[in-house]
Short mmCIF file of C-alpha atoms and ligand atoms in Angstrom, two decimals:
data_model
loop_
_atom_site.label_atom_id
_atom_site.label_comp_id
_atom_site.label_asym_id
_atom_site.label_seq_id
_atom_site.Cartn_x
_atom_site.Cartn_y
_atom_site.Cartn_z
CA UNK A 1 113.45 184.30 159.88
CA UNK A 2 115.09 185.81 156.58
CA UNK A 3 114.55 183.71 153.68
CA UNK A 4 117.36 181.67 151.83
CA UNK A 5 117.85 182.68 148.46
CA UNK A 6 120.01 180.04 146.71
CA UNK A 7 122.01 181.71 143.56
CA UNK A 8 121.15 179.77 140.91
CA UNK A 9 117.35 178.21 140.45
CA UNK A 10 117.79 176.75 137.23
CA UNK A 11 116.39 173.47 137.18
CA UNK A 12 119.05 171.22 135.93
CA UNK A 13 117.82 169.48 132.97
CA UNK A 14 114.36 170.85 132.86
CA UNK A 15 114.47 172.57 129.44
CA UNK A 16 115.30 169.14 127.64
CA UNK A 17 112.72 167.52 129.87
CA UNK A 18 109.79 170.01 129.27
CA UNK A 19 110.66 169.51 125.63
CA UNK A 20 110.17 165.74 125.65
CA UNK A 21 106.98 166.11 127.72
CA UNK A 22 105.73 168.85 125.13
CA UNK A 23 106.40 166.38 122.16
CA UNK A 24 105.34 163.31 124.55
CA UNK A 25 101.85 165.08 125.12
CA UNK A 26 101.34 165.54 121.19
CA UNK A 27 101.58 169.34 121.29
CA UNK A 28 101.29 170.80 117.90
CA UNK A 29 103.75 173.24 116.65
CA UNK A 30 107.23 174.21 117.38
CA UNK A 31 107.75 174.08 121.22
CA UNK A 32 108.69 177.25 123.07
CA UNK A 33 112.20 177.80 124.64
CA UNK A 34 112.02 176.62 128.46
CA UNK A 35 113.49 178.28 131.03
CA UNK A 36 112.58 176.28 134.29
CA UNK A 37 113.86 177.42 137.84
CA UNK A 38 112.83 176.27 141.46
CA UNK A 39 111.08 178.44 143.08
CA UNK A 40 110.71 179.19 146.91
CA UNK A 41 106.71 178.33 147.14
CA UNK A 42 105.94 176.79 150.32
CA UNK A 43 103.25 174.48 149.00
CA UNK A 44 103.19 172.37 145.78
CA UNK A 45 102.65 175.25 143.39
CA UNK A 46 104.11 175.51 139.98
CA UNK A 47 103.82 177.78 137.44
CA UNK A 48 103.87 178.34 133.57
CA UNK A 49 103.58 181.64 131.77
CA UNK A 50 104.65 181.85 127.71
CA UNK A 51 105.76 185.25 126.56
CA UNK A 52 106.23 185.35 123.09
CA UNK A 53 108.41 182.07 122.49
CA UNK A 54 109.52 181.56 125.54
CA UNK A 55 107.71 179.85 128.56
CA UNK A 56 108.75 180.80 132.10
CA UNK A 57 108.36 177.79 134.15
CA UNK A 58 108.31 177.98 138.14
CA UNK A 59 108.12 174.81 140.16
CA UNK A 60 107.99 174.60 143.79
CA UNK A 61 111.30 174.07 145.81
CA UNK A 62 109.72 170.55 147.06
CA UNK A 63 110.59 169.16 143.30
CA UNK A 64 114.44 169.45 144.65
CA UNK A 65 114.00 165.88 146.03
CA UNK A 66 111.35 164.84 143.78
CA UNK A 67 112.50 161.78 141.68
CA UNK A 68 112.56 162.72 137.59
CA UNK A 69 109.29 161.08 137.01
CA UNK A 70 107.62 163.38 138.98
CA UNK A 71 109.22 166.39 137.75
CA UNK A 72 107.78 165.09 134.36
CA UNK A 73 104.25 164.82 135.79
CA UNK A 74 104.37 168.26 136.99
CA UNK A 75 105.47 169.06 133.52
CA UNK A 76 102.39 167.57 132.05
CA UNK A 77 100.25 168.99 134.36
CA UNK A 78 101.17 172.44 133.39
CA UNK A 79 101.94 171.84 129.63
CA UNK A 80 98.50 170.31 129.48
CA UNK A 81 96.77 173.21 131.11
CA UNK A 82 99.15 175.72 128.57
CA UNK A 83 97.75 173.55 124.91
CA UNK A 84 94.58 171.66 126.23
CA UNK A 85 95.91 168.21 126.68
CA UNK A 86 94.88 165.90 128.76
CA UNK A 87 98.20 164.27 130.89
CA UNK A 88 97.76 160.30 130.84
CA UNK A 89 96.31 158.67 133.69
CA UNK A 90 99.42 156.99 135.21
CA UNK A 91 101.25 159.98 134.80
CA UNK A 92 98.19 161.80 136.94
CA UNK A 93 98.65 159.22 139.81
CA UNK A 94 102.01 159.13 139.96
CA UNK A 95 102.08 162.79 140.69
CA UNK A 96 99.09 162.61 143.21
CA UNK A 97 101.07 159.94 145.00
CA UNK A 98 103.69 162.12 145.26
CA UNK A 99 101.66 164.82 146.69
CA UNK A 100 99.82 163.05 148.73
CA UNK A 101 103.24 161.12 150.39
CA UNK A 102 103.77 161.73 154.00
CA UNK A 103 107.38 163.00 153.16
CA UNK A 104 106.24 165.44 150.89
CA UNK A 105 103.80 166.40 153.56
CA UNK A 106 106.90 166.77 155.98
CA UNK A 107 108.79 168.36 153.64
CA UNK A 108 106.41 171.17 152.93
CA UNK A 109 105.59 171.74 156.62
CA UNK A 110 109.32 172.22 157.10
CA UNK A 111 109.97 174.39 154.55
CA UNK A 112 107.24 176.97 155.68
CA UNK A 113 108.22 176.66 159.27
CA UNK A 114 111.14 177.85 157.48
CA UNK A 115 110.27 181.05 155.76
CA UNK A 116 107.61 181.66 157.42
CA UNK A 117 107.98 185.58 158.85
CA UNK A 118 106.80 185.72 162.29
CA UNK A 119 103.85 187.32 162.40
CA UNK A 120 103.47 190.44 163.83
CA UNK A 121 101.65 189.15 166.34
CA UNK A 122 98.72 192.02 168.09
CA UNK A 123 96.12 189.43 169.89
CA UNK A 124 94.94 192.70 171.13
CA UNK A 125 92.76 194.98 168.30
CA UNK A 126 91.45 198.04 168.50
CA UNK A 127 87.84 196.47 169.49
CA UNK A 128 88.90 192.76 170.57
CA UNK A 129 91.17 190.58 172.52
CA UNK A 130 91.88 187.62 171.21
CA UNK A 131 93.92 185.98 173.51
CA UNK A 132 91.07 186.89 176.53
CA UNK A 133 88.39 185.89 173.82
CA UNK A 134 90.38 182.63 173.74
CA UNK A 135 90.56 181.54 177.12
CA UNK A 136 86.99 181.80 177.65
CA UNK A 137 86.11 180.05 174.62
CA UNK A 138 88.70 177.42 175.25
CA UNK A 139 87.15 177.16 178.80
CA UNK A 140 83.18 177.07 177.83
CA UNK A 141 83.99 174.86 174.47
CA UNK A 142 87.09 173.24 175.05
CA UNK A 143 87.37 172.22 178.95
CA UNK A 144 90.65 174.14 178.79
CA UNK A 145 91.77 171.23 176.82
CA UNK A 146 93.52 173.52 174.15
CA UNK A 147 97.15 174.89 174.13
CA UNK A 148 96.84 178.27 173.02
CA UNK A 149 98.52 179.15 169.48
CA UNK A 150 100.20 182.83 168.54
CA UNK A 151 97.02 184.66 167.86
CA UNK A 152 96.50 188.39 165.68
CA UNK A 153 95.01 190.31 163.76
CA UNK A 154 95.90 190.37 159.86
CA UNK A 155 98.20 193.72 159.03
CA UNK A 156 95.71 193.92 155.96
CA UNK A 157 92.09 193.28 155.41
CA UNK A 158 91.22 190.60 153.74
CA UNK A 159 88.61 189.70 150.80
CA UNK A 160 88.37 186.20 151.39
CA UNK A 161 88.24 184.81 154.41
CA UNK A 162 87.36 185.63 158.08
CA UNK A 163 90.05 183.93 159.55
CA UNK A 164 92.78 180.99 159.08
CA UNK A 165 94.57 178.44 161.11
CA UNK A 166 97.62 177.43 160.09
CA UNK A 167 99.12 174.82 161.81
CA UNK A 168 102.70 174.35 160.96
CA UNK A 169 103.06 177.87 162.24
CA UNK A 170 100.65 177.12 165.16
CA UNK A 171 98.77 180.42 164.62
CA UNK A 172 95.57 181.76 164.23
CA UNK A 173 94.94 185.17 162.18
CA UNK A 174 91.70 187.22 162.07
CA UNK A 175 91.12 189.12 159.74
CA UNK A 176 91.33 192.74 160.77
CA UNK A 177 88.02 193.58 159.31
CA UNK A 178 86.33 192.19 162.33
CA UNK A 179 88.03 194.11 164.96
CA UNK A 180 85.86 197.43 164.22
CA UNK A 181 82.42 199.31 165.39
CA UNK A 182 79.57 197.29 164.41
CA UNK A 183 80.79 194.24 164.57
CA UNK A 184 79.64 191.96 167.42
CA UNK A 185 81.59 190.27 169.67
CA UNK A 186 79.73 186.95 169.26
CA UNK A 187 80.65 186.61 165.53
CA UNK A 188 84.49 187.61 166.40
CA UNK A 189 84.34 184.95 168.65
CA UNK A 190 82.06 182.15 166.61
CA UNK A 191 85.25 183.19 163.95
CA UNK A 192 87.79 182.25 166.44
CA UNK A 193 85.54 179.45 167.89
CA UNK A 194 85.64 178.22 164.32
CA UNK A 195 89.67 178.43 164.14
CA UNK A 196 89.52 176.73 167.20
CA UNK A 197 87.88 173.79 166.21
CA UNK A 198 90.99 173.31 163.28
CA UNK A 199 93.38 173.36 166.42
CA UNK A 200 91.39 170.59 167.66
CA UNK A 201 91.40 168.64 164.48
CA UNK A 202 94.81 169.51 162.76
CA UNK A 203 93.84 168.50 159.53
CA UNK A 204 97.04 166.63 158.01
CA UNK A 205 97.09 168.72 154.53
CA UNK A 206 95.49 172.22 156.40
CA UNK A 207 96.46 175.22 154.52
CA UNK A 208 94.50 178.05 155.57
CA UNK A 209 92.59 178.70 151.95
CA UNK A 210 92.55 174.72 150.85
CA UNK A 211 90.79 173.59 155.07
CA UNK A 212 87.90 171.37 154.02
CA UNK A 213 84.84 170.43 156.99
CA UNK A 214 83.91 167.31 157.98
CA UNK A 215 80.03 166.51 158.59
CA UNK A 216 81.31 166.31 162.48
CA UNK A 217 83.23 169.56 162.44
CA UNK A 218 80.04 171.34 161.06
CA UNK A 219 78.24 169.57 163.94
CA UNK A 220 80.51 170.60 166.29
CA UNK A 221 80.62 174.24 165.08
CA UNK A 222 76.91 174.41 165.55
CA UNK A 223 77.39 174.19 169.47
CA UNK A 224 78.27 177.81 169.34
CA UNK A 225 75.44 179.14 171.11
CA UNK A 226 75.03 181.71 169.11
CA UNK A 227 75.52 180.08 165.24
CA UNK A 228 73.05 181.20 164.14
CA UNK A 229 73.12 184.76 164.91
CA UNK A 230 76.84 184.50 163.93
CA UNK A 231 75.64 183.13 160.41
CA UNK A 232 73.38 185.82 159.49
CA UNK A 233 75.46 188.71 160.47
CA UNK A 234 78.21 186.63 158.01
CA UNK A 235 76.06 186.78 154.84
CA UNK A 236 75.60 190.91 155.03
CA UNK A 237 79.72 190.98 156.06
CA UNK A 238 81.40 192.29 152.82
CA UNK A 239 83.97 189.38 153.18
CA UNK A 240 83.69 185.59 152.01
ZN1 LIG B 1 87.55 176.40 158.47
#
């Protein structure tokens, strides 16, 4: 799907605002021009960069439908990591509520279901098959109980992770790294297994980097039968 591109991003307002949060906050000196514009992130990320005396401010689409208030936590947030200020309390809070809020949640979810481009989706590597690899973890682990998501291999290595679930896209991506000579098949597939196991327990805020484990989900991951193998080929593997 091709991404909308809306003409104009500037954020109505948001100069005047950042300057009242940049005085509110007790910043010392003459405040920078602010030129703030939505921009198409598909989580809550915003941005601040000061060049010379301007500062470039990016905040994330979702603040479209975010009441004022919020759009002046965000503002503190990032004008308080720019000059070392501390936002208040309430003002943190408020903007964690907002974050946190199930509509936000849908909102997000929605827009990267959006913009999301399909992956290009090769289950089948030069070494591995996922989708086979799938079905017969699905059916040792799983009891067949899991509806199989779009499954491939990265286009580009990557440096930080093995592999990633994402679930408003339903799909699972390996890093390519793994599908090559020397690699075993039991720690491609404890790597899936492991993706696996977030299909089974969509977590509500998953984002492929930002997945956190719960005490049972490391249990559970330890039925692999071969963890532990798995685990010590991981620590020489030049990713992670
Ligand atoms: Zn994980």
């Amino acid at each position: 799907m091709k991404q909308t591109r809306p003409e104009n991003r500037t954020v109505p307002g948001g100069e005047r605002l950042f300057h009242r949060i940049y005085t509110r906050l007790g910043c010392r000196g003459r405040p920078p021009r602010f030129v703030v514009e939505y921009h198409p992130y598909t989580d809550l990320t915003h941005t601040i960069r000061l060049r010379e005396d301007t500062a470039y401010v990016r905040l994330s689409d979702v603040m479209q439908h975010a009441p004022t208030t919020v759009v002046e936590a965000a503002a503190a947030i990032l004008l308080g990591r720019l000059y070392r200020r501390r936002p208040p309390a309430d003002i943190m809070e408020l903007y964690r509520d907002f974050s946190y809020a199930e509509q936000t949640r849908r909102r997000l979810r929605a827009l990267r279901q959006l913009r999301a481009r399909r992956m290009d989706h090769h289950p089948a590597g030069a070494h591995f098959n996922l989708e086979a690899m799938f079905e017969r973890l699905n059916q040792s682990y799983f009891d067949n109980s899991l509806t199989r998501p779009r499954l491939g291999w990265s286009k580009r290595s990557w440096s930080s992770q093995l592999g990633c679930f994402d679930p408003a896209l339903r799909q699972i991506v390996m890093n390519r790294q793994l599908d090559r000579d020397g690699v075993p098949e039991y720690v491609v597939a404890y790597v899936l297994y492991h993706e696996m196991l977030h299909v089974k327990h969509p977590m509500r805020f998953g984002r492929c980097r930002r997945q956190s484990h719960s005490p049972e989900f490391r249990k559970e991951e330890k039925r692999f039968v071969e963890f532990d193998r798995a685990m010590k080929f991981l620590e020489r593997f030049p990713v992670r």
